[in-house]
Amino acid sequence: MKRFPMFTLLMLFVSLAARLWHLEFQSLWWDEGVSIYLSGAGLRALTIDKDFSVDLHPPGYHLGLALWRDVFGPGVFADRLLSVFGGVLTVVLTYAFTRMVCRWSSWSDKRVELNPGSSDRDRAAGLQAAPIIAALFAAISPIDVFYSQETRMYPFLPVLGLLSLIATIRLLRSGRRVAWVIWILVNLAGWYVYYYLALLTVGESLGLLLVAFGVFGNGRGRLAWSTWLGANLALGVGYLPWLAMIARGAIGSSLALPPDTETHP
């Protein structure tokens, strides 16, 4: 097992190399150009004065890209390097998330020590190897490598999703208020990057509510439904400014390309 850390570093190197390979091979395409244009439009143009006919996405990624370009400068390689970072971070978080799930399984090290049968030892070895295998799949995933070479927000969707799942597991373990605050902030950040990440939040929230009421799991007593309600209200309040902007500027507007594409609530 001592070889695992070295293998993990090697895997991260492979994931980085795969995403840097031919990073500038293809020129920027339309959506990448829109990302770069919006990153230079300024905070007001991305929020209060947002033109939804050009882009419908929330402002999170474009604001992050703007900061990235301020540090590393403009250029195809520098702009796509942010997505490379997101792709490699996905590998790290995949390892961390899988490790948390395996450690939280019923086949704990204590059970193996108390009942050291061969099947238990094999199960324990499998649980220790699972994070490495999961991270390896993420490192060489063709679709993740593909999107890690585009100046778009998509490489950060698994990053934010994994952070949300990790925050949920920590919340189930402790039930502390600080865990709820982290869960709120992570999910809110996801909503400000991509709308559909809210579907993950809804699934997590329903699961947490069922645990709070003791429908499944042993979270009753650690998770209070009143705290759950307050956390979800805080999410709604945190996203309310952007919902107001959508109601004002997006509903009934049409995208620039194609011209006949209308947006609907």
mmCIF file of C-alpha atoms in Angstrom:
data_model
loop_
_atom_site.group_PDB
_atom_site.id
_atom_site.type_symbol
_atom_site.label_atom_id
_atom_site.label_comp_id
_atom_site.label_asym_id
_atom_site.label_seq_id
_atom_site.Cartn_x
_atom_site.Cartn_y
_atom_site.Cartn_z
ATOM 1 C CA MET A 1 0.000 0.000 0.000
ATOM 2 C CA LYS A 2 2.976 2.315 0.369
ATOM 3 C CA ARG A 3 3.167 2.487 -3.421
ATOM 4 C CA PHE A 4 -0.231 4.142 -3.645
ATOM 5 C CA PRO A 5 0.942 7.735 -2.947
ATOM 6 C CA MET A 6 3.657 7.476 -5.619
ATOM 7 C CA PHE A 7 1.164 5.964 -8.044
ATOM 8 C CA THR A 8 -1.225 8.825 -7.287
ATOM 9 C CA LEU A 9 1.429 11.411 -8.156
ATOM 10 C CA LEU A 10 2.197 9.544 -11.362
ATOM 11 C CA MET A 11 -1.490 9.487 -12.222
ATOM 12 C CA LEU A 12 -1.776 13.248 -11.698
ATOM 13 C CA PHE A 13 1.207 13.751 -13.983
ATOM 14 C CA VAL A 14 -0.458 11.602 -16.645
ATOM 15 C CA SER A 15 -3.732 13.519 -16.321
ATOM 16 C CA LEU A 16 -1.901 16.837 -16.654
ATOM 17 C CA ALA A 17 0.125 15.637 -19.643
ATOM 18 C CA ALA A 18 -2.998 14.315 -21.395
ATOM 19 C CA ARG A 19 -4.707 17.679 -21.044
ATOM 20 C CA LEU A 20 -1.699 19.755 -22.064
ATOM 21 C CA TRP A 21 -1.022 17.613 -25.139
ATOM 22 C CA HIS A 22 -1.920 19.602 -28.287
ATOM 23 C CA LEU A 23 -3.667 22.222 -26.146
ATOM 24 C CA GLU A 24 -3.312 24.786 -28.956
ATOM 25 C CA PHE A 25 -3.765 22.288 -31.805
ATOM 26 C CA GLN A 26 -7.198 23.650 -32.730
ATOM 27 C CA SER A 27 -8.059 27.317 -32.918
ATOM 28 C CA LEU A 28 -10.690 28.900 -30.710
ATOM 29 C CA TRP A 29 -14.246 28.156 -31.755
ATOM 30 C CA TRP A 30 -17.373 30.259 -31.294
ATOM 31 C CA ASP A 31 -18.323 29.377 -27.714
ATOM 32 C CA GLU A 32 -14.731 29.816 -26.544
ATOM 33 C CA GLY A 33 -14.713 33.229 -28.172
ATOM 34 C CA VAL A 34 -17.903 34.102 -26.312
ATOM 35 C CA SER A 35 -16.276 33.041 -23.030
ATOM 36 C CA ILE A 36 -13.247 35.243 -23.678
ATOM 37 C CA TYR A 37 -15.431 38.153 -24.762
ATOM 38 C CA LEU A 38 -17.579 37.917 -21.637
ATOM 39 C CA SER A 39 -14.547 37.617 -19.368
ATOM 40 C CA GLY A 40 -13.460 41.043 -20.547
ATOM 41 C CA ALA A 41 -16.891 42.647 -20.412
ATOM 42 C CA GLY A 42 -16.691 43.653 -16.761
ATOM 43 C CA LEU A 43 -18.702 42.856 -13.646
ATOM 44 C CA ARG A 44 -21.670 45.091 -14.479
ATOM 45 C CA ALA A 45 -22.043 43.649 -17.985
ATOM 46 C CA LEU A 46 -22.101 40.132 -16.532
ATOM 47 C CA THR A 47 -24.670 40.910 -13.850
ATOM 48 C CA ILE A 48 -26.896 43.983 -13.791
ATOM 49 C CA ASP A 49 -26.548 44.837 -17.496
ATOM 50 C CA LYS A 50 -26.171 41.266 -18.788
ATOM 51 C CA ASP A 51 -27.214 40.772 -22.411
ATOM 52 C CA PHE A 52 -28.988 37.409 -22.367
ATOM 53 C CA SER A 53 -29.201 37.436 -26.161
ATOM 54 C CA VAL A 54 -25.450 36.772 -26.229
ATOM 55 C CA ASP A 55 -25.179 34.256 -23.393
ATOM 56 C CA LEU A 56 -27.614 32.696 -20.933
ATOM 57 C CA HIS A 57 -25.179 31.229 -18.409
ATOM 58 C CA PRO A 58 -24.640 32.542 -14.872
ATOM 59 C CA PRO A 59 -21.603 34.789 -14.397
ATOM 60 C CA GLY A 60 -19.464 32.574 -12.143
ATOM 61 C CA TYR A 61 -17.174 31.007 -14.732
ATOM 62 C CA HIS A 62 -16.668 34.187 -16.751
ATOM 63 C CA LEU A 63 -15.718 36.151 -13.654
ATOM 64 C CA GLY A 64 -13.229 33.424 -12.741
ATOM 65 C CA LEU A 65 -11.813 33.473 -16.267
ATOM 66 C CA ALA A 66 -11.426 37.242 -16.029
ATOM 67 C CA LEU A 67 -9.320 36.892 -12.877
ATOM 68 C CA TRP A 68 -7.324 34.091 -14.489
ATOM 69 C CA ARG A 69 -6.539 36.231 -17.550
ATOM 70 C CA ASP A 70 -5.484 39.116 -15.321
ATOM 71 C CA VAL A 71 -2.881 36.841 -13.736
ATOM 72 C CA PHE A 72 -1.690 34.778 -16.712
ATOM 73 C CA GLY A 73 -2.490 37.145 -19.551
ATOM 74 C CA PRO A 74 -4.481 36.605 -22.750
ATOM 75 C CA GLY A 75 -3.741 33.815 -25.199
ATOM 76 C CA VAL A 76 -5.145 30.486 -26.349
ATOM 77 C CA PHE A 77 -2.809 28.447 -24.138
ATOM 78 C CA ALA A 78 -3.334 30.608 -21.043
ATOM 79 C CA ASP A 79 -7.115 30.719 -21.485
ATOM 80 C CA ARG A 80 -7.429 26.953 -21.892
ATOM 81 C CA LEU A 81 -5.007 26.347 -19.037
ATOM 82 C CA LEU A 82 -7.801 27.213 -16.595
ATOM 83 C CA SER A 83 -9.816 24.290 -17.952
ATOM 84 C CA VAL A 84 -6.745 22.057 -17.671
ATOM 85 C CA PHE A 85 -6.569 22.991 -13.993
ATOM 86 C CA GLY A 86 -10.232 22.050 -13.595
ATOM 87 C CA GLY A 87 -9.639 18.685 -15.253
ATOM 88 C CA VAL A 88 -6.712 17.794 -13.003
ATOM 89 C CA LEU A 89 -8.635 18.985 -9.945
ATOM 90 C CA THR A 90 -11.429 16.586 -10.941
ATOM 91 C CA VAL A 91 -8.953 13.698 -10.618
ATOM 92 C CA VAL A 92 -7.910 14.831 -7.137
ATOM 93 C CA LEU A 93 -11.494 15.245 -5.959
ATOM 94 C CA THR A 94 -12.540 11.907 -7.449
ATOM 95 C CA TYR A 95 -9.837 10.259 -5.338
ATOM 96 C CA ALA A 96 -10.896 12.182 -2.228
ATOM 97 C CA PHE A 97 -14.607 11.493 -2.676
ATOM 98 C CA THR A 98 -14.161 7.773 -3.347
ATOM 99 C CA ARG A 99 -11.824 7.496 -0.351
ATOM 100 C CA MET A 100 -14.445 9.118 1.875
ATOM 101 C CA VAL A 101 -17.143 6.737 0.654
ATOM 102 C CA CYS A 102 -14.924 3.702 1.192
ATOM 103 C CA ARG A 103 -13.912 4.809 4.687
ATOM 104 C CA TRP A 104 -17.555 5.317 5.578
ATOM 105 C CA SER A 105 -18.586 1.851 4.440
ATOM 106 C CA SER A 106 -19.561 -0.831 6.911
ATOM 107 C CA TRP A 107 -16.424 -2.798 6.032
ATOM 108 C CA SER A 108 -14.165 -0.781 8.296
ATOM 109 C CA ASP A 109 -10.649 -1.583 9.363
ATOM 110 C CA LYS A 110 -11.917 -2.388 12.869
ATOM 111 C CA ARG A 111 -14.179 -5.118 11.550
ATOM 112 C CA VAL A 112 -11.282 -6.637 9.608
ATOM 113 C CA GLU A 113 -9.167 -6.637 12.762
ATOM 114 C CA LEU A 114 -11.886 -8.301 14.832
ATOM 115 C CA ASN A 115 -12.768 -10.862 12.163
ATOM 116 C CA PRO A 116 -9.698 -11.256 9.959
ATOM 117 C CA GLY A 117 -11.191 -13.636 7.401
ATOM 118 C CA SER A 118 -9.834 -13.806 3.880
ATOM 119 C CA SER A 119 -13.006 -12.308 2.380
ATOM 120 C CA ASP A 120 -12.800 -9.357 4.776
ATOM 121 C CA ARG A 121 -9.157 -8.811 3.937
ATOM 122 C CA ASP A 122 -9.947 -8.920 0.228
ATOM 123 C CA ARG A 123 -12.798 -6.467 0.764
ATOM 124 C CA ALA A 124 -10.523 -4.129 2.715
ATOM 125 C CA ALA A 125 -7.887 -4.295 -0.029
ATOM 126 C CA GLY A 126 -10.546 -3.519 -2.609
ATOM 127 C CA LEU A 127 -11.763 -0.521 -0.637
ATOM 128 C CA GLN A 128 -8.195 0.787 -0.421
ATOM 129 C CA ALA A 129 -7.671 0.346 -4.154
ATOM 130 C CA ALA A 130 -11.032 1.853 -5.179
ATOM 131 C CA PRO A 131 -9.975 5.538 -4.888
ATOM 132 C CA ILE A 132 -6.958 4.900 -7.105
ATOM 133 C CA ILE A 133 -9.053 3.110 -9.722
ATOM 134 C CA ALA A 134 -11.745 5.810 -9.701
ATOM 135 C CA ALA A 135 -9.165 8.591 -10.041
ATOM 136 C CA LEU A 136 -7.453 6.694 -12.867
ATOM 137 C CA PHE A 137 -10.705 6.530 -14.809
ATOM 138 C CA ALA A 138 -11.151 10.277 -14.294
ATOM 139 C CA ALA A 139 -7.563 10.949 -15.401
ATOM 140 C CA ILE A 140 -7.922 9.155 -18.747
ATOM 141 C CA SER A 141 -11.605 9.859 -19.381
ATOM 142 C CA PRO A 142 -11.853 10.959 -23.051
ATOM 143 C CA ILE A 143 -14.770 13.311 -22.402
ATOM 144 C CA ASP A 144 -13.032 14.938 -19.432
ATOM 145 C CA VAL A 145 -9.811 15.379 -21.394
ATOM 146 C CA PHE A 146 -11.801 16.840 -24.292
ATOM 147 C CA TYR A 147 -13.572 19.467 -22.203
ATOM 148 C CA SER A 148 -10.413 20.197 -20.231
ATOM 149 C CA GLN A 149 -8.999 21.666 -23.443
ATOM 150 C CA GLU A 150 -11.809 24.159 -24.053
ATOM 151 C CA THR A 151 -12.255 27.644 -22.657
ATOM 152 C CA ARG A 152 -15.653 26.816 -21.206
ATOM 153 C CA MET A 153 -17.144 26.116 -17.790
ATOM 154 C CA TYR A 154 -17.710 22.408 -18.356
ATOM 155 C CA PRO A 155 -14.487 21.070 -16.718
ATOM 156 C CA PHE A 156 -15.610 22.697 -13.472
ATOM 157 C CA LEU A 157 -18.983 20.961 -13.350
ATOM 158 C CA PRO A 158 -17.536 17.682 -11.973
ATOM 159 C CA VAL A 159 -15.316 19.751 -9.682
ATOM 160 C CA LEU A 160 -18.276 21.561 -8.161
ATOM 161 C CA GLY A 161 -20.388 18.403 -8.145
ATOM 162 C CA LEU A 162 -17.720 16.439 -6.284
ATOM 163 C CA LEU A 163 -17.210 19.277 -3.805
ATOM 164 C CA SER A 164 -20.961 19.270 -3.198
ATOM 165 C CA LEU A 165 -20.991 15.495 -2.610
ATOM 166 C CA ILE A 166 -18.008 15.730 -0.274
ATOM 167 C CA ALA A 167 -19.727 18.521 1.653
ATOM 168 C CA THR A 168 -22.841 16.345 1.912
ATOM 169 C CA ILE A 169 -20.877 13.419 3.341
ATOM 170 C CA ARG A 170 -19.197 15.681 5.899
ATOM 171 C CA LEU A 171 -22.614 17.031 6.807
ATOM 172 C CA LEU A 172 -23.986 13.525 7.332
ATOM 173 C CA ARG A 173 -21.022 12.685 9.536
ATOM 174 C CA SER A 174 -21.178 15.672 11.868
ATOM 175 C CA GLY A 175 -24.410 17.621 11.372
ATOM 176 C CA ARG A 176 -22.628 20.729 12.627
ATOM 177 C CA ARG A 177 -23.663 24.212 11.579
ATOM 178 C CA VAL A 178 -20.305 24.874 9.953
ATOM 179 C CA ALA A 179 -20.894 21.796 7.762
ATOM 180 C CA TRP A 180 -24.255 23.232 6.740
ATOM 181 C CA VAL A 181 -22.613 26.576 5.891
ATOM 182 C CA ILE A 182 -20.011 24.844 3.712
ATOM 183 C CA TRP A 183 -22.745 22.838 1.992
ATOM 184 C CA ILE A 184 -24.703 26.026 1.256
ATOM 185 C CA LEU A 185 -21.694 27.913 -0.116
ATOM 186 C CA VAL A 186 -20.491 25.049 -2.325
ATOM 187 C CA ASN A 187 -23.919 24.481 -3.858
ATOM 188 C CA LEU A 188 -24.546 28.187 -4.288
ATOM 189 C CA ALA A 189 -21.224 28.505 -6.127
ATOM 190 C CA GLY A 190 -22.337 25.673 -8.416
ATOM 191 C CA TRP A 191 -25.616 27.421 -9.198
ATOM 192 C CA TYR A 192 -23.740 30.571 -10.187
ATOM 193 C CA VAL A 193 -21.658 28.553 -12.663
ATOM 194 C CA TYR A 194 -24.222 26.212 -14.248
ATOM 195 C CA TYR A 195 -27.984 25.985 -13.779
ATOM 196 C CA TYR A 196 -28.284 22.199 -13.953
ATOM 197 C CA LEU A 197 -26.063 21.716 -10.900
ATOM 198 C CA ALA A 198 -29.191 22.668 -8.954
ATOM 199 C CA LEU A 199 -30.543 19.196 -9.791
ATOM 200 C CA LEU A 200 -27.708 17.664 -7.768
ATOM 201 C CA THR A 201 -28.502 19.996 -4.874
ATOM 202 C CA VAL A 202 -32.156 18.953 -4.967
ATOM 203 C CA GLY A 203 -31.183 15.276 -4.800
ATOM 204 C CA GLU A 204 -28.810 15.891 -1.898
ATOM 205 C CA SER A 205 -31.357 18.026 -0.084
ATOM 206 C CA LEU A 206 -34.084 15.386 -0.329
ATOM 207 C CA GLY A 207 -31.657 12.750 0.919
ATOM 208 C CA LEU A 208 -30.654 14.920 3.867
ATOM 209 C CA LEU A 209 -34.316 15.516 4.741
ATOM 210 C CA LEU A 210 -35.045 11.790 4.735
ATOM 211 C CA VAL A 211 -32.046 11.172 6.976
ATOM 212 C CA ALA A 212 -33.152 13.973 9.310
ATOM 213 C CA PHE A 213 -36.553 12.282 9.724
ATOM 214 C CA GLY A 214 -34.924 8.900 10.216
ATOM 215 C CA VAL A 215 -36.379 7.362 7.039
ATOM 216 C CA PHE A 216 -32.977 5.851 6.344
ATOM 217 C CA GLY A 217 -29.507 6.093 7.842
ATOM 218 C CA ASN A 218 -28.750 7.065 11.414
ATOM 219 C CA GLY A 219 -28.741 10.818 11.015
ATOM 220 C CA ARG A 220 -31.778 11.434 13.207
ATOM 221 C CA GLY A 221 -30.656 13.626 16.048
ATOM 222 C CA ARG A 222 -27.599 14.925 14.172
ATOM 223 C CA LEU A 223 -29.608 16.488 11.335
ATOM 224 C CA ALA A 224 -32.498 18.703 12.394
ATOM 225 C CA TRP A 225 -35.227 19.373 9.862
ATOM 226 C CA SER A 226 -35.410 22.996 11.034
ATOM 227 C CA THR A 227 -31.729 23.456 10.190
ATOM 228 C CA TRP A 228 -32.365 21.754 6.848
ATOM 229 C CA LEU A 229 -35.164 24.213 6.149
ATOM 230 C CA GLY A 230 -33.001 27.181 7.082
ATOM 231 C CA ALA A 231 -30.176 25.949 4.840
ATOM 232 C CA ASN A 232 -32.489 25.616 1.852
ATOM 233 C CA LEU A 233 -33.990 29.033 2.493
ATOM 234 C CA ALA A 234 -30.454 30.448 2.625
ATOM 235 C CA LEU A 235 -29.753 28.861 -0.764
ATOM 236 C CA GLY A 236 -32.849 30.475 -2.205
ATOM 237 C CA VAL A 237 -32.002 33.881 -0.762
ATOM 238 C CA GLY A 238 -28.430 33.615 -2.042
ATOM 239 C CA TYR A 239 -29.642 32.919 -5.566
ATOM 240 C CA LEU A 240 -32.513 35.381 -5.525
ATOM 241 C CA PRO A 241 -30.495 38.272 -7.056
ATOM 242 C CA TRP A 242 -29.680 36.191 -10.113
ATOM 243 C CA LEU A 243 -33.258 34.927 -10.408
ATOM 244 C CA ALA A 244 -34.379 38.550 -10.463
ATOM 245 C CA MET A 245 -31.962 39.295 -13.298
ATOM 246 C CA ILE A 246 -33.198 36.260 -15.226
ATOM 247 C CA ALA A 247 -36.806 37.375 -14.812
ATOM 248 C CA ARG A 248 -35.935 40.839 -16.006
ATOM 249 C CA GLY A 249 -33.604 40.059 -18.911
ATOM 250 C CA ALA A 250 -33.802 36.447 -20.060
ATOM 251 C CA ILE A 251 -37.449 35.463 -20.228
ATOM 252 C CA GLY A 252 -38.812 36.199 -23.682
ATOM 253 C CA SER A 253 -35.433 37.156 -25.148
ATOM 254 C CA SER A 254 -33.793 35.349 -28.064
ATOM 255 C CA LEU A 255 -30.228 34.218 -28.606
ATOM 256 C CA ALA A 256 -28.046 35.906 -31.205
ATOM 257 C CA LEU A 257 -27.279 32.557 -32.875
ATOM 258 C CA PRO A 258 -29.501 31.071 -34.160
ATOM 259 C CA PRO A 259 -31.749 34.163 -34.370
ATOM 260 C CA ASP A 260 -35.029 32.259 -34.000
ATOM 261 C CA THR A 261 -34.070 30.465 -30.784
ATOM 262 C CA GLU A 262 -36.246 31.688 -27.933
ATOM 263 C CA THR A 263 -35.529 31.067 -24.290
ATOM 264 C CA HIS A 264 -38.186 29.869 -21.906
ATOM 265 C CA PRO A 265 -38.376 29.729 -18.125
#
